[in-house]
PDB file of C-alpha atoms in Angstrom:
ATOM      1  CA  UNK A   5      74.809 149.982  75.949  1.00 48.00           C
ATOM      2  CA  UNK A   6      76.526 148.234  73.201  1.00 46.00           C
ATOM      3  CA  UNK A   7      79.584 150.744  73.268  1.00 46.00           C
ATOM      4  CA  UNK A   8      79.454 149.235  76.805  1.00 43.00           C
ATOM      5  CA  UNK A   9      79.108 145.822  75.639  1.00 41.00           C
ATOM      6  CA  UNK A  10      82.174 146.059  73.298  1.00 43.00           C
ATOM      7  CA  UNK A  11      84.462 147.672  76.094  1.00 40.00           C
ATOM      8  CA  UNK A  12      83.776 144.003  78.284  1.00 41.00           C
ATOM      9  CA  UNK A  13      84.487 141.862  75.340  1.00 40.00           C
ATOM     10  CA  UNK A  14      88.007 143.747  74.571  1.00 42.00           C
ATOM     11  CA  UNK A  15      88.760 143.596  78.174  1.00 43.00           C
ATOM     12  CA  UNK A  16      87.798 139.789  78.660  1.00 43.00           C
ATOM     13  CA  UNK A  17      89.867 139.316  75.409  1.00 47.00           C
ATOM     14  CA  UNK A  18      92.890 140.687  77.123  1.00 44.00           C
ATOM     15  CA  UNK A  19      92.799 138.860  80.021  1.00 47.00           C
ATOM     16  CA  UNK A  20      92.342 135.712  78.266  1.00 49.00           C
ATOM     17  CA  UNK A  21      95.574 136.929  75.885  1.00 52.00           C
ATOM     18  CA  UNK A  22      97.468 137.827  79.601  1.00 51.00           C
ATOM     19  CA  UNK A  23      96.861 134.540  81.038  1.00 52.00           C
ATOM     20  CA  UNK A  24      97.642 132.177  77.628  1.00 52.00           C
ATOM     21  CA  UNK A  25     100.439 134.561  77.344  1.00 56.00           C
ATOM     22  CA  UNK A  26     101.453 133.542  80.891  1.00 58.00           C
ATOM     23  CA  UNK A  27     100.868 129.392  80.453  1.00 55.00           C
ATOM     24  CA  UNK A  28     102.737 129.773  77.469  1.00 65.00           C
ATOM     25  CA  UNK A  29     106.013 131.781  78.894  1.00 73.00           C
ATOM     26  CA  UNK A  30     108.698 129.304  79.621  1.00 71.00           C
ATOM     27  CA  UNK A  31     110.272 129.237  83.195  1.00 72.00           C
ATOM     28  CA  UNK A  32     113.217 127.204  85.258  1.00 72.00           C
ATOM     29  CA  UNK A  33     113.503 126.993  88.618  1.00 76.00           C
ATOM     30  CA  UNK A  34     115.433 125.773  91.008  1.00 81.00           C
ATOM     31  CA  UNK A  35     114.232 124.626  94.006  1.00 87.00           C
ATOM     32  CA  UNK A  36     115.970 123.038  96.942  1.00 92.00           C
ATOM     33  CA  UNK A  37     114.499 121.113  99.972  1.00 94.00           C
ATOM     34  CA  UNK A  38     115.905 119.664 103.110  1.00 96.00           C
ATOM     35  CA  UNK A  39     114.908 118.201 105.916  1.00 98.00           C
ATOM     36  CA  UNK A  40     116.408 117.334 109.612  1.00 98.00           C
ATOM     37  CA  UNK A  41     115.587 114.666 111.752  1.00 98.00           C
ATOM     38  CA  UNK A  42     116.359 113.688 115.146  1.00 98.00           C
ATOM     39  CA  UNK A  43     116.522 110.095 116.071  1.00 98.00           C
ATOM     40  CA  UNK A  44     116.457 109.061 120.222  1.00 97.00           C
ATOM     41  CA  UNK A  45     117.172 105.168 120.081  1.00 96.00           C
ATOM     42  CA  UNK A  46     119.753 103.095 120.977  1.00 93.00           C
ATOM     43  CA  UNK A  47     119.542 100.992 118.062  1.00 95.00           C
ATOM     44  CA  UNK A  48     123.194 100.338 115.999  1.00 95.00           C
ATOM     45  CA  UNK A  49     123.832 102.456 113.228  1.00 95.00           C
ATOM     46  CA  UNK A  50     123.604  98.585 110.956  1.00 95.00           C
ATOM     47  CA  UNK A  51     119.435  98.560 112.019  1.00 96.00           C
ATOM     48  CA  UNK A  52     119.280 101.917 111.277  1.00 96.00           C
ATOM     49  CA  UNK A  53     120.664 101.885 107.961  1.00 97.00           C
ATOM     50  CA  UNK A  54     118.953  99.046 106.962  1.00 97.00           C
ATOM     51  CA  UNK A  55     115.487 101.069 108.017  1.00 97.00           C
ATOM     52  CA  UNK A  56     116.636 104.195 105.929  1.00 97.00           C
ATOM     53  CA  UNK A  57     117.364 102.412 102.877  1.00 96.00           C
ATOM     54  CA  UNK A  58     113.693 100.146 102.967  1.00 95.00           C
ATOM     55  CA  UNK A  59     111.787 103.582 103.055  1.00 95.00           C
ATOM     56  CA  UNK A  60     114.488 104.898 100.699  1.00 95.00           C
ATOM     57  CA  UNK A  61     112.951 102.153  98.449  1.00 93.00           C
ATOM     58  CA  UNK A  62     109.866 102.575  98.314  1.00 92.00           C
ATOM     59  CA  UNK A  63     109.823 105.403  96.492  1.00 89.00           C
ATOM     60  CA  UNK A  64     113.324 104.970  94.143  1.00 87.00           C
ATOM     61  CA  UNK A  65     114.088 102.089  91.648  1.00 80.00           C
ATOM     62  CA  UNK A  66     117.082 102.589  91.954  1.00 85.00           C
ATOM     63  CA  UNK A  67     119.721 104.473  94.777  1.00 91.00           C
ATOM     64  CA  UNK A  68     123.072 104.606  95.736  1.00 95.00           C
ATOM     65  CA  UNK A  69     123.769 103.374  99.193  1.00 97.00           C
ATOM     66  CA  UNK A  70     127.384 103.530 100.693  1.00 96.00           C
ATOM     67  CA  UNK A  71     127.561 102.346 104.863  1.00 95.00           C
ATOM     68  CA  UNK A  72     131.197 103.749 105.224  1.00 91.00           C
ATOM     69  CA  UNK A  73     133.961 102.097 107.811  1.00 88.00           C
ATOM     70  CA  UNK A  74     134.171 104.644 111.005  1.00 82.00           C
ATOM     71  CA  UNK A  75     137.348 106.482 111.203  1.00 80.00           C
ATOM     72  CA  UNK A  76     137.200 106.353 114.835  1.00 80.00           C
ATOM     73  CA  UNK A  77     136.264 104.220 117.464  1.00 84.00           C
ATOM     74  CA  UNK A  78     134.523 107.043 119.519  1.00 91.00           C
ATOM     75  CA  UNK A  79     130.956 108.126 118.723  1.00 93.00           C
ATOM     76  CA  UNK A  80     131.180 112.172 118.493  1.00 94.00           C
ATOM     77  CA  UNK A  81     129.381 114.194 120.777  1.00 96.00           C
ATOM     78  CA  UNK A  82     127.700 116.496 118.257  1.00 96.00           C
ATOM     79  CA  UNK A  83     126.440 114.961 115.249  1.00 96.00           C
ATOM     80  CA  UNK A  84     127.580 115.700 111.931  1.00 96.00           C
ATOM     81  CA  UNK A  85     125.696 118.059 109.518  1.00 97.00           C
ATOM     82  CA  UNK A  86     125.230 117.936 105.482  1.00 97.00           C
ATOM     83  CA  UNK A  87     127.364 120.486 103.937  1.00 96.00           C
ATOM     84  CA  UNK A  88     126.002 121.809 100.022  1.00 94.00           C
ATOM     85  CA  UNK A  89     128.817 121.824  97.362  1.00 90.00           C
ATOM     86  CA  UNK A  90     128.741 123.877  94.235  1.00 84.00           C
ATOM     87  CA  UNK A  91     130.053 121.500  91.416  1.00 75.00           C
ATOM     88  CA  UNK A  92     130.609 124.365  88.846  1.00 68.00           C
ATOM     89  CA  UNK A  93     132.220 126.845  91.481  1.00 65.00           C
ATOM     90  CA  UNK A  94     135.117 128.868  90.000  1.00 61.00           C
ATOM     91  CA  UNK A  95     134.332 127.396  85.982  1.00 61.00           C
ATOM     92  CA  UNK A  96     133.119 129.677  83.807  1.00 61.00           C
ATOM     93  CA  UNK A  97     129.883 127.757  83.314  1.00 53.00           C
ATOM     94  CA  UNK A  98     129.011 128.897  86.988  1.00 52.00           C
ATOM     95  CA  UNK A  99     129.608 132.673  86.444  1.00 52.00           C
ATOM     96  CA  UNK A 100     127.396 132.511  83.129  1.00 53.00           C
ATOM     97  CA  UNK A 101     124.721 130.913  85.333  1.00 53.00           C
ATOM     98  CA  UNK A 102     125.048 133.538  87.698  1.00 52.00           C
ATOM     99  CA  UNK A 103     125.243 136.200  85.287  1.00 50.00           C
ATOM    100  CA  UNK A 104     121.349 135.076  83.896  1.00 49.00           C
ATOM    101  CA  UNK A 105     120.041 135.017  87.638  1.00 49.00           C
ATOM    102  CA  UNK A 106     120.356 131.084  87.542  1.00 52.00           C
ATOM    103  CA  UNK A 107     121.049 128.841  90.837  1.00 55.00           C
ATOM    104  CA  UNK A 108     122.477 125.658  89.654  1.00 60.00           C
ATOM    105  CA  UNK A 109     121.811 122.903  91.662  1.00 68.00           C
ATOM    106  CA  UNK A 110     124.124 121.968  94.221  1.00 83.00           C
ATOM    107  CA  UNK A 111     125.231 118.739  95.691  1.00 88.00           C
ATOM    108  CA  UNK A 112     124.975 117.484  99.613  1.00 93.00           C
ATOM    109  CA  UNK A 113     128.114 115.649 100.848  1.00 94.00           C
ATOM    110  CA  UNK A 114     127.975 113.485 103.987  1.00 95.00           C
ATOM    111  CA  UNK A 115     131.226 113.646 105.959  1.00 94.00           C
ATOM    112  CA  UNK A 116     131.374 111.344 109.066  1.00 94.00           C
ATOM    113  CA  UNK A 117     127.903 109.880 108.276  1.00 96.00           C
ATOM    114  CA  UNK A 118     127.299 106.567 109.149  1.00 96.00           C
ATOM    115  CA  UNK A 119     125.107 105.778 106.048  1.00 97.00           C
ATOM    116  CA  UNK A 120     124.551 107.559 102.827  1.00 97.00           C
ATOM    117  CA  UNK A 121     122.534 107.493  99.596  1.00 97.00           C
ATOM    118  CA  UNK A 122     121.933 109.193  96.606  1.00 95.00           C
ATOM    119  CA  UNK A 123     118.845 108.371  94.481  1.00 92.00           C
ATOM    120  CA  UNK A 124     117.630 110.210  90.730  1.00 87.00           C
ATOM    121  CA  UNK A 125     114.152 111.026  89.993  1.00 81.00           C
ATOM    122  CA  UNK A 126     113.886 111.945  85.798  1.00 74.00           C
ATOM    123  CA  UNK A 127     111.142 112.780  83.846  1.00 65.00           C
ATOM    124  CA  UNK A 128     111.891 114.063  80.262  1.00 61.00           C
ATOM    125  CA  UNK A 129     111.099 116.888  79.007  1.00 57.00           C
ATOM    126  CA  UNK A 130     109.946 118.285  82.495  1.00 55.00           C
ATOM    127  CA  UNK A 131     112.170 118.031  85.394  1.00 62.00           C
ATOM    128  CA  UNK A 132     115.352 116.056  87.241  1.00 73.00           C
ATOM    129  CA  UNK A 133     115.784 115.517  91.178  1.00 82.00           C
ATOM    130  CA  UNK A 134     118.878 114.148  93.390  1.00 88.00           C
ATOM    131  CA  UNK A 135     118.032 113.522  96.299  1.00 94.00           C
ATOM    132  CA  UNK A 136     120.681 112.805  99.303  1.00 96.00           C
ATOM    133  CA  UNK A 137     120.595 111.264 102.608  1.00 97.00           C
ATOM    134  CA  UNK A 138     123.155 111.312 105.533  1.00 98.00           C
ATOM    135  CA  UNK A 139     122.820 109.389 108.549  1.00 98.00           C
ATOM    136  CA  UNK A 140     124.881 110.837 111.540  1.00 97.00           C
ATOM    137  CA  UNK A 141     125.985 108.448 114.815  1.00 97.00           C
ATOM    138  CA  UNK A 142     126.381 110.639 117.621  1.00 96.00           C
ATOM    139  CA  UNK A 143     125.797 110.066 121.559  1.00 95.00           C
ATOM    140  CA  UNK A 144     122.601 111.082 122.148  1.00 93.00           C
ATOM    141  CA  UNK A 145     121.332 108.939 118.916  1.00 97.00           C
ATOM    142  CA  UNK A 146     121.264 109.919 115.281  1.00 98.00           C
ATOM    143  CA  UNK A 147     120.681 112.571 112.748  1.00 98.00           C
ATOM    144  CA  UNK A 148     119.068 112.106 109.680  1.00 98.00           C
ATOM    145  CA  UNK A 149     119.667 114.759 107.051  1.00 98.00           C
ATOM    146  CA  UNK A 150     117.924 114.698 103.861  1.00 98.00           C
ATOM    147  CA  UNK A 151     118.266 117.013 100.998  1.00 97.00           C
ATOM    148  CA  UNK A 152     116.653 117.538  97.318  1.00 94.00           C
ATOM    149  CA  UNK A 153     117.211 120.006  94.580  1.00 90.00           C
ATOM    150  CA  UNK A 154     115.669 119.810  91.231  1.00 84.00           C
ATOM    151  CA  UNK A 155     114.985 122.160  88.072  1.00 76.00           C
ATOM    152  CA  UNK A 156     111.871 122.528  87.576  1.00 73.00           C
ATOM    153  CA  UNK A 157     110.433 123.296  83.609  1.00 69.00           C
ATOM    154  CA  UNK A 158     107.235 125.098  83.682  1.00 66.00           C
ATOM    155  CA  UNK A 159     105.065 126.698  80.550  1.00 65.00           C
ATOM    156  CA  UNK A 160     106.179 126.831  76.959  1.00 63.00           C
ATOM    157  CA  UNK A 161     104.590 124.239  74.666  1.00 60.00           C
ATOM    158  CA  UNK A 162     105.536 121.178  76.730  1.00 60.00           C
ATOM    159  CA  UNK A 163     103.442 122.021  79.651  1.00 59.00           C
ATOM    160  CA  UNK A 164     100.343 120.024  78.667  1.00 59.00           C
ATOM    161  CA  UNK A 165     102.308 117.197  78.624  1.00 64.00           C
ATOM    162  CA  UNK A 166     104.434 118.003  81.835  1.00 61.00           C
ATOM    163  CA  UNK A 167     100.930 118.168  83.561  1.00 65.00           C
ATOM    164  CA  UNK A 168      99.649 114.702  82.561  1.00 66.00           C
ATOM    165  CA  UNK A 169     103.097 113.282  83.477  1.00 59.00           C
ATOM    166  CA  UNK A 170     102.356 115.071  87.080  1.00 60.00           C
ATOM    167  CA  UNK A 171      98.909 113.579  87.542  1.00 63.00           C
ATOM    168  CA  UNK A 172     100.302 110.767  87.082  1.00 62.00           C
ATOM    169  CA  UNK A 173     103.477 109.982  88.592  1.00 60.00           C
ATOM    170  CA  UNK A 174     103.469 112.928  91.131  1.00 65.00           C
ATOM    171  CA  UNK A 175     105.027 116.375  91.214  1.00 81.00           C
ATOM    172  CA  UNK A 176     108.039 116.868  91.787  1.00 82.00           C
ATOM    173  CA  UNK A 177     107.831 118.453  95.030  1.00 88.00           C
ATOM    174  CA  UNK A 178     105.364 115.721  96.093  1.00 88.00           C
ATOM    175  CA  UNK A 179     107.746 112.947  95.603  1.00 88.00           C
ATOM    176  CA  UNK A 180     110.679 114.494  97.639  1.00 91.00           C
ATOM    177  CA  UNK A 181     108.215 114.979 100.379  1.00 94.00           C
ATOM    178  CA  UNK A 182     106.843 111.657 100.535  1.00 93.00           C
ATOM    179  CA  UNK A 183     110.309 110.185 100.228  1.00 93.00           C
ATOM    180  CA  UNK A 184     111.760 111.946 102.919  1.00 96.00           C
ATOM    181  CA  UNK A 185     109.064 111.522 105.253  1.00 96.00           C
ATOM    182  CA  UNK A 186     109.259 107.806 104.373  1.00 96.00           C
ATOM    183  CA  UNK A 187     113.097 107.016 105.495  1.00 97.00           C
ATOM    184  CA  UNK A 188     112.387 109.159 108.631  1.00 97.00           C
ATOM    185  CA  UNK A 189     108.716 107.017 109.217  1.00 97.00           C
ATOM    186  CA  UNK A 190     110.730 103.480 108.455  1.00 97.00           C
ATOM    187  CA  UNK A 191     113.120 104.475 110.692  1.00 97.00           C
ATOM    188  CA  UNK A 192     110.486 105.520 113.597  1.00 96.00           C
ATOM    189  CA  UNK A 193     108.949 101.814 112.663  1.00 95.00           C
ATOM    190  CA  UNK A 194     112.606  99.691 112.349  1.00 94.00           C
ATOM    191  CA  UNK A 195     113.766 101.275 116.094  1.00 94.00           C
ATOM    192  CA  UNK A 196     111.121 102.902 118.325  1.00 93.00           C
ATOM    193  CA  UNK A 197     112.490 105.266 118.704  1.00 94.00           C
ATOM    194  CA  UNK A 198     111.577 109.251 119.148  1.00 96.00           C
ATOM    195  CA  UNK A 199     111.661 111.279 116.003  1.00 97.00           C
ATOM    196  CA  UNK A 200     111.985 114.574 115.766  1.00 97.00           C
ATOM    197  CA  UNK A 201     112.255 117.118 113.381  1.00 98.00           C
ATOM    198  CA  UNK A 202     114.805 120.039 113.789  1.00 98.00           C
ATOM    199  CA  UNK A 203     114.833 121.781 110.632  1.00 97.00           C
ATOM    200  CA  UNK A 204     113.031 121.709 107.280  1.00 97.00           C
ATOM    201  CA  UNK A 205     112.877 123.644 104.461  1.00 95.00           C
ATOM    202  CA  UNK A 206     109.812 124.869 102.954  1.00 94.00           C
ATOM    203  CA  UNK A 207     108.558 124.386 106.481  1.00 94.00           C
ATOM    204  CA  UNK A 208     105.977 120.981 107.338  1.00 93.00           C
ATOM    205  CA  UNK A 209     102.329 121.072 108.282  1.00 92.00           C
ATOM    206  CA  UNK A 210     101.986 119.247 111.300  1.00 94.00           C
ATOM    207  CA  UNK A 211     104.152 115.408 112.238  1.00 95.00           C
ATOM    208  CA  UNK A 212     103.707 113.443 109.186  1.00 95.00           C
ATOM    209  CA  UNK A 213     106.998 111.753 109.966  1.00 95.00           C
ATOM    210  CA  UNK A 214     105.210 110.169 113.318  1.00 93.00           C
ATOM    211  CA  UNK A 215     102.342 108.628 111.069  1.00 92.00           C
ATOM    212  CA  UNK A 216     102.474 105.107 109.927  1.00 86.00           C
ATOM    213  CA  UNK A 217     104.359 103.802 106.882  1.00 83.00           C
ATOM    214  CA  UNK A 218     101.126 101.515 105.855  1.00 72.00           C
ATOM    215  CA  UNK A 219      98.770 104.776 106.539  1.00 61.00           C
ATOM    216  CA  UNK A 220     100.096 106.571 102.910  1.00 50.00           C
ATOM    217  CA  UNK A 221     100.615 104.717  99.190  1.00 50.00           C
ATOM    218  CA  UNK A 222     103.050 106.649  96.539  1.00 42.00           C
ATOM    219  CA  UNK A 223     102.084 110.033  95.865  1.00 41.00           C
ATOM    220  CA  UNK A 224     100.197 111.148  92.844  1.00 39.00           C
TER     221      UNK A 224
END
């Protein structure tokens, strides 16, 4: 019996060792999210814009918002599409990254959207976001592209301290949801129009996007 009793204590002890061991391992990841939308409405591209960048700001103090001049008069047929952009491709910075297993975060550009913004989400010590949107004019309406990619910090000493800041202010992930889903909702709002989503990655649970704006408060 107590040979038995011994045997459960050591074993208990070394889980408990596996799983501190595990809190305690440092890890960085990088994780990328986009998401598509499809926008029916006849609205201009001005209205639109304007829509984007009010649910753009309800979750950002602070974006970068460019409405570029058309280079044509026609409205294309197909809409345009984000396109990612590795900043470090070719340096020697990028094969190093690659060399450790490491994606480095890459950056959306917007060609032949009608509206575009850029807003930064920082917290020290535990994680950095850019997130991107592109507004495309085409015939049959708009597209709305939205992208996010972010390191993620997890474990090591720091992680106490990462959690609190989560509780908080939000995860990371949380806050690139909820600020996507809120320029595609304020758009739904601004034009009545008929939203739909085309492509999203991780995948969504349901239409969020068709819910009100007033229905949700900033995630935490």
């Amino acid at each position: 019996m107590a040979r038995s009793f011994i045997l459960a204590v050591t074993c208990i002890g070394i889980a408990g060792c596996g799983t501190t061991n595990n809190y305690l391992t440092e890890k960085s990841t990088t994780i990328e999210y986009y998401r598509i939308f499809d926008i029916k409405t006849s609205a201009d591209r001005q209205s639109l814009a304007q829509a984007a960048s009010k649910g753009l700001g309800r979750n950002v103090n602070n974006a970068q918002e460019v409405m570029p001049i058309p280079s044509s008069f026609e409205i294309p047929t197909v809409p345009g599409r984000f396109q990612l952009v590795d900043p470090l491709a070719g340096s020697r910075l990028a094969a190093l990254a690659g060399g450790a297993g490491v994606l480095a975060p890459r950056i959306a550009t917007c060609d032949g959207a009608v509206w575009t913004a850029t807003a930064d989400r920082v917290i020290e010590r535990s994680n950095s976001m850019r997130l991107s949107a592109c507004l495309f004019q085409y015939k049959g309406g708009y597209h709305l592209d939205l992208y996010a990619a972010f390191r993620k910090e997890e474990g090591g000493l720091l992680q106490f301290s990462r959690t609190m800041a989560n509780a908080m202010v939000g995860t990371p992930e949380q806050w690139a949801e909820k600020t996507m889903l809120d320029v595609a909702r304020s758009i739904k709002a601004s034009s009545g129009g008929e939203v739909t989503l085309l492509e999203a990655q991780p995948a969504i649970a349901g239409t969020p996007w068709l819910d009100s704006l007033d229905t949700f408060r900033a995630a935490k």
